[in-house]
Amino acid sequence: MILKIVKYPEPVLSQPGEPVTEFNNELRKLVSDMFETTYAAQGVGLAAPQVGISKRFTVIDLSMGKDPAQKLVLINPEIIHREGKLYEEEGCLSFPDIREKIVRAAKVRIRAQDEHGKWFEKDGEELLSRCFQHEIDHVDGMLFIFRMSALKRDLVLRKIRKAQREGKW
Ligand SMILES: [Zn+2]
């Protein structure tokens, strides 16, 4: 089932998600729906707050549905190591058509639980590193516009307000 992706400034996007404590079929159905929603939106990652659920989990698939081995489910994720710097353009499904360069760590190691509650660690570089940081920010209620310079953020917010006035947001 394809879920509705909420857009900024929906308040749920700015709230830190609640930890996931039950690893049941309901959670696994939601995870599967979130992958379907990500593919339909042609994204590489989606966090629970983006479908209106204030919980700490996210799905990532850099292959956009082409390679099942690349599907990642991160539940209660945290970054346990960061190194280096990247400065690349980033987008967000909750900010349609907005792309800006964001400073991120070049490499990260994350720790998370899978959909059965099992803890694991995983390293990410380049795009995967950025994706981990972007999605884990979402479960903390942090949005990429707040990682931009104040000047860029103002320009983006102005663009959004204009689109809202024109009924395009
Ligand atoms: Zn996002």
PDB file of C-alpha atoms and ligand atoms in Angstrom:
ATOM      1  CA  MET A   1       0.000   0.000   0.000  1.00  0.00           C
ATOM      2  CA  ILE A   2       1.336   3.423  -0.923  1.00  0.00           C
ATOM      3  CA  LEU A   3       1.284   5.832   2.012  1.00  0.00           C
ATOM      4  CA  LYS A   4       0.884   9.592   1.899  1.00  0.00           C
ATOM      5  CA  ILE A   5       4.183  11.451   2.288  1.00  0.00           C
ATOM      6  CA  VAL A   6       3.773  14.546   4.435  1.00  0.00           C
ATOM      7  CA  LYS A   7       5.455  17.779   3.413  1.00  0.00           C
ATOM      8  CA  TYR A   8       7.158  20.502   5.405  1.00  0.00           C
ATOM      9  CA  PRO A   9       5.943  22.222   7.639  1.00  0.00           C
ATOM     10  CA  GLU A  10       3.808  19.289   8.903  1.00  0.00           C
ATOM     11  CA  PRO A  11       4.611  19.293  12.706  1.00  0.00           C
ATOM     12  CA  VAL A  12       5.292  15.516  12.847  1.00  0.00           C
ATOM     13  CA  LEU A  13       8.436  16.122  10.755  1.00  0.00           C
ATOM     14  CA  SER A  14       9.960  18.259  13.506  1.00  0.00           C
ATOM     15  CA  GLN A  15       9.201  15.936  16.436  1.00  0.00           C
ATOM     16  CA  PRO A  16      11.739  13.347  17.625  1.00  0.00           C
ATOM     17  CA  GLY A  17      10.184   9.911  17.036  1.00  0.00           C
ATOM     18  CA  GLU A  18       9.297   7.504  19.855  1.00  0.00           C
ATOM     19  CA  PRO A  19      11.496   4.394  20.160  1.00  0.00           C
ATOM     20  CA  VAL A  20      10.075   1.230  18.582  1.00  0.00           C
ATOM     21  CA  THR A  21       9.464  -1.426  21.265  1.00  0.00           C
ATOM     22  CA  GLU A  22       7.216  -3.944  19.482  1.00  0.00           C
ATOM     23  CA  PHE A  23       8.618  -5.920  16.572  1.00  0.00           C
ATOM     24  CA  ASN A  24       5.338  -7.329  15.308  1.00  0.00           C
ATOM     25  CA  ASN A  25       3.544  -7.916  12.004  1.00  0.00           C
ATOM     26  CA  GLU A  26       2.098  -4.415  12.117  1.00  0.00           C
ATOM     27  CA  LEU A  27       5.633  -2.972  12.083  1.00  0.00           C
ATOM     28  CA  ARG A  28       6.706  -5.304   9.276  1.00  0.00           C
ATOM     29  CA  LYS A  29       3.647  -4.348   7.167  1.00  0.00           C
ATOM     30  CA  LEU A  30       4.481  -0.673   7.696  1.00  0.00           C
ATOM     31  CA  VAL A  31       8.099  -1.287   6.643  1.00  0.00           C
ATOM     32  CA  SER A  32       6.907  -3.024   3.480  1.00  0.00           C
ATOM     33  CA  ASP A  33       4.474  -0.165   2.719  1.00  0.00           C
ATOM     34  CA  MET A  34       7.263   2.353   3.272  1.00  0.00           C
ATOM     35  CA  PHE A  35       9.487   0.612   0.700  1.00  0.00           C
ATOM     36  CA  GLU A  36       6.590   0.644  -1.768  1.00  0.00           C
ATOM     37  CA  THR A  37       6.000   4.353  -1.043  1.00  0.00           C
ATOM     38  CA  THR A  38       9.709   5.165  -1.492  1.00  0.00           C
ATOM     39  CA  TYR A  39       9.824   3.421  -4.884  1.00  0.00           C
ATOM     40  CA  ALA A  40       6.611   5.107  -6.052  1.00  0.00           C
ATOM     41  CA  ALA A  41       8.148   8.488  -5.156  1.00  0.00           C
ATOM     42  CA  GLN A  42      11.472   7.512  -6.797  1.00  0.00           C
ATOM     43  CA  GLY A  43      13.380   8.081  -3.575  1.00  0.00           C
ATOM     44  CA  VAL A  44      16.228   6.198  -1.917  1.00  0.00           C
ATOM     45  CA  GLY A  45      15.032   6.514   1.673  1.00  0.00           C
ATOM     46  CA  LEU A  46      12.013   7.331   3.795  1.00  0.00           C
ATOM     47  CA  ALA A  47      11.641   7.786   7.556  1.00  0.00           C
ATOM     48  CA  ALA A  48       8.487   7.030   9.575  1.00  0.00           C
ATOM     49  CA  PRO A  49       7.756  10.718  10.453  1.00  0.00           C
ATOM     50  CA  GLN A  50       7.507  11.372   6.682  1.00  0.00           C
ATOM     51  CA  VAL A  51       4.412   9.173   6.540  1.00  0.00           C
ATOM     52  CA  GLY A  52       2.996  10.819   9.672  1.00  0.00           C
ATOM     53  CA  ILE A  53       4.258   8.206  12.156  1.00  0.00           C
ATOM     54  CA  SER A  54       6.295   9.647  15.015  1.00  0.00           C
ATOM     55  CA  LYS A  55       8.513   6.576  15.507  1.00  0.00           C
ATOM     56  CA  ARG A  56      12.235   5.906  15.239  1.00  0.00           C
ATOM     57  CA  PHE A  57      12.617   3.896  12.036  1.00  0.00           C
ATOM     58  CA  THR A  58      13.525   4.330   8.413  1.00  0.00           C
ATOM     59  CA  VAL A  59      13.902   2.361   5.195  1.00  0.00           C
ATOM     60  CA  ILE A  60      16.727   2.847   2.670  1.00  0.00           C
ATOM     61  CA  ASP A  61      17.318   1.310  -0.763  1.00  0.00           C
ATOM     62  CA  LEU A  62      19.922   2.938  -2.986  1.00  0.00           C
ATOM     63  CA  SER A  63      18.961   0.591  -5.852  1.00  0.00           C
ATOM     64  CA  MET A  64      15.388   2.048  -5.806  1.00  0.00           C
ATOM     65  CA  GLY A  65      13.846  -1.420  -5.824  1.00  0.00           C
ATOM     66  CA  LYS A  66      16.150  -3.031  -8.388  1.00  0.00           C
ATOM     67  CA  ASP A  67      18.309  -5.075  -6.003  1.00  0.00           C
ATOM     68  CA  PRO A  68      16.635  -6.678  -2.950  1.00  0.00           C
ATOM     69  CA  ALA A  69      20.080  -7.105  -1.316  1.00  0.00           C
ATOM     70  CA  GLN A  70      20.297  -3.322  -0.918  1.00  0.00           C
ATOM     71  CA  LYS A  71      17.109  -2.974   1.129  1.00  0.00           C
ATOM     72  CA  LEU A  72      17.924  -1.657   4.601  1.00  0.00           C
ATOM     73  CA  VAL A  73      15.539  -1.337   7.524  1.00  0.00           C
ATOM     74  CA  LEU A  74      16.913   0.725  10.411  1.00  0.00           C
ATOM     75  CA  ILE A  75      14.903   0.619  13.613  1.00  0.00           C
ATOM     76  CA  ASN A  76      15.946   2.770  16.589  1.00  0.00           C
ATOM     77  CA  PRO A  77      19.069   3.760  14.600  1.00  0.00           C
ATOM     78  CA  GLU A  78      21.995   5.804  15.844  1.00  0.00           C
ATOM     79  CA  ILE A  79      25.283   6.975  14.390  1.00  0.00           C
ATOM     80  CA  ILE A  80      28.172   5.592  16.441  1.00  0.00           C
ATOM     81  CA  HIS A  81      31.100   6.856  14.369  1.00  0.00           C
ATOM     82  CA  ARG A  82      31.650   9.675  11.848  1.00  0.00           C
ATOM     83  CA  GLU A  83      34.653  10.602   9.785  1.00  0.00           C
ATOM     84  CA  GLY A  84      35.623  13.002   7.001  1.00  0.00           C
ATOM     85  CA  LYS A  85      33.429  15.504   5.188  1.00  0.00           C
ATOM     86  CA  LEU A  86      31.181  15.485   2.131  1.00  0.00           C
ATOM     87  CA  TYR A  87      29.506  18.473   0.515  1.00  0.00           C
ATOM     88  CA  GLU A  88      26.948  17.224  -1.996  1.00  0.00           C
ATOM     89  CA  GLU A  89      23.497  18.088  -3.240  1.00  0.00           C
ATOM     90  CA  GLU A  90      20.657  16.513  -1.278  1.00  0.00           C
ATOM     91  CA  GLY A  91      16.906  16.310  -1.682  1.00  0.00           C
ATOM     92  CA  CYS A  92      14.054  15.143   0.533  1.00  0.00           C
ATOM     93  CA  LEU A  93      10.671  13.608  -0.342  1.00  0.00           C
ATOM     94  CA  SER A  94       9.057  16.012   2.159  1.00  0.00           C
ATOM     95  CA  PHE A  95      10.514  18.969   0.193  1.00  0.00           C
ATOM     96  CA  PRO A  96       9.551  18.288  -3.444  1.00  0.00           C
ATOM     97  CA  ASP A  97      11.870  19.932  -6.011  1.00  0.00           C
ATOM     98  CA  ILE A  98      14.221  21.404  -3.389  1.00  0.00           C
ATOM     99  CA  ARG A  99      17.886  20.397  -3.787  1.00  0.00           C
ATOM    100  CA  GLU A 100      20.777  21.983  -1.913  1.00  0.00           C
ATOM    101  CA  LYS A 101      24.327  21.144  -0.960  1.00  0.00           C
ATOM    102  CA  ILE A 102      24.656  19.917   2.631  1.00  0.00           C
ATOM    103  CA  VAL A 103      27.773  19.194   4.701  1.00  0.00           C
ATOM    104  CA  ARG A 104      27.814  15.600   5.947  1.00  0.00           C
ATOM    105  CA  ALA A 105      30.373  13.132   7.291  1.00  0.00           C
ATOM    106  CA  ALA A 106      31.985  11.137   4.448  1.00  0.00           C
ATOM    107  CA  LYS A 107      31.839   7.861   6.371  1.00  0.00           C
ATOM    108  CA  VAL A 108      29.625   6.763   9.214  1.00  0.00           C
ATOM    109  CA  ARG A 109      28.975   3.623  11.191  1.00  0.00           C
ATOM    110  CA  ILE A 110      25.433   3.098  12.357  1.00  0.00           C
ATOM    111  CA  ARG A 111      23.847   0.779  14.894  1.00  0.00           C
ATOM    112  CA  ALA A 112      20.203  -0.230  14.515  1.00  0.00           C
ATOM    113  CA  GLN A 113      17.705  -3.039  14.970  1.00  0.00           C
ATOM    114  CA  ASP A 114      16.167  -4.982  12.078  1.00  0.00           C
ATOM    115  CA  GLU A 115      12.429  -5.658  11.761  1.00  0.00           C
ATOM    116  CA  HIS A 116      12.798  -8.640  14.114  1.00  0.00           C
ATOM    117  CA  GLY A 117      14.557  -6.589  16.815  1.00  0.00           C
ATOM    118  CA  LYS A 118      18.063  -7.898  16.156  1.00  0.00           C
ATOM    119  CA  TRP A 119      20.827  -5.288  16.609  1.00  0.00           C
ATOM    120  CA  PHE A 120      23.430  -4.837  13.852  1.00  0.00           C
ATOM    121  CA  GLU A 121      26.105  -2.361  12.796  1.00  0.00           C
ATOM    122  CA  LYS A 122      26.791  -1.138   9.272  1.00  0.00           C
ATOM    123  CA  ASP A 123      29.310   1.184   7.637  1.00  0.00           C
ATOM    124  CA  GLY A 124      28.311   3.647   4.945  1.00  0.00           C
ATOM    125  CA  GLU A 125      30.381   5.753   2.568  1.00  0.00           C
ATOM    126  CA  GLU A 126      29.461   8.423   0.016  1.00  0.00           C
ATOM    127  CA  LEU A 127      25.758   8.233  -0.921  1.00  0.00           C
ATOM    128  CA  LEU A 128      24.962   5.597   1.718  1.00  0.00           C
ATOM    129  CA  SER A 129      26.683   7.697   4.383  1.00  0.00           C
ATOM    130  CA  ARG A 130      24.625  10.749   3.395  1.00  0.00           C
ATOM    131  CA  CYS A 131      21.475   8.689   3.299  1.00  0.00           C
ATOM    132  CA  PHE A 132      22.109   7.281   6.797  1.00  0.00           C
ATOM    133  CA  GLN A 133      22.649  10.792   8.171  1.00  0.00           C
ATOM    134  CA  HIS A 134      19.633  12.287   6.366  1.00  0.00           C
ATOM    135  CA  GLU A 135      17.234   9.522   7.484  1.00  0.00           C
ATOM    136  CA  ILE A 136      18.543   9.313  11.055  1.00  0.00           C
ATOM    137  CA  ASP A 137      18.103  13.100  11.258  1.00  0.00           C
ATOM    138  CA  HIS A 138      14.429  12.515  10.342  1.00  0.00           C
ATOM    139  CA  VAL A 139      13.862  10.127  13.262  1.00  0.00           C
ATOM    140  CA  ASP A 140      15.367  12.831  15.516  1.00  0.00           C
ATOM    141  CA  GLY A 141      12.969  15.447  14.100  1.00  0.00           C
ATOM    142  CA  MET A 142      15.819  17.204  12.281  1.00  0.00           C
ATOM    143  CA  LEU A 143      15.297  18.411   8.704  1.00  0.00           C
ATOM    144  CA  PHE A 144      17.931  19.049   6.032  1.00  0.00           C
ATOM    145  CA  ILE A 145      17.008  22.729   5.700  1.00  0.00           C
ATOM    146  CA  PHE A 146      18.395  23.207   9.228  1.00  0.00           C
ATOM    147  CA  ARG A 147      21.746  21.838   8.027  1.00  0.00           C
ATOM    148  CA  MET A 148      21.938  24.579   5.353  1.00  0.00           C
ATOM    149  CA  SER A 149      23.367  28.044   5.835  1.00  0.00           C
ATOM    150  CA  ALA A 150      20.805  30.566   7.137  1.00  0.00           C
ATOM    151  CA  LEU A 151      20.977  32.357   3.791  1.00  0.00           C
ATOM    152  CA  LYS A 152      20.150  29.243   1.748  1.00  0.00           C
ATOM    153  CA  ARG A 153      17.469  28.225   4.206  1.00  0.00           C
ATOM    154  CA  ASP A 154      15.749  31.612   3.853  1.00  0.00           C
ATOM    155  CA  LEU A 155      15.766  31.245   0.064  1.00  0.00           C
ATOM    156  CA  VAL A 156      14.276  27.746   0.306  1.00  0.00           C
ATOM    157  CA  LEU A 157      11.601  28.870   2.787  1.00  0.00           C
ATOM    158  CA  ARG A 158      10.699  31.775   0.504  1.00  0.00           C
ATOM    159  CA  LYS A 159      10.382  29.373  -2.434  1.00  0.00           C
ATOM    160  CA  ILE A 160       8.101  27.119  -0.356  1.00  0.00           C
ATOM    161  CA  ARG A 161       5.886  30.038   0.747  1.00  0.00           C
ATOM    162  CA  LYS A 162       5.549  31.146  -2.881  1.00  0.00           C
ATOM    163  CA  ALA A 163       4.608  27.599  -3.947  1.00  0.00           C
ATOM    164  CA  GLN A 164       2.070  27.445  -1.068  1.00  0.00           C
ATOM    165  CA  ARG A 165       0.482  30.728  -2.191  1.00  0.00           C
ATOM    166  CA  GLU A 166       0.194  29.351  -5.714  1.00  0.00           C
ATOM    167  CA  GLY A 167      -1.353  26.140  -4.404  1.00  0.00           C
ATOM    168  CA  LYS A 168       1.597  24.077  -5.668  1.00  0.00           C
ATOM    169  CA  TRP A 169       2.823  22.798  -2.278  1.00  0.00           C
TER     170      TRP A 169
HETATM  171 ZN    ZN B   1      14.176  13.598   3.928  1.00  0.00          ZN
END
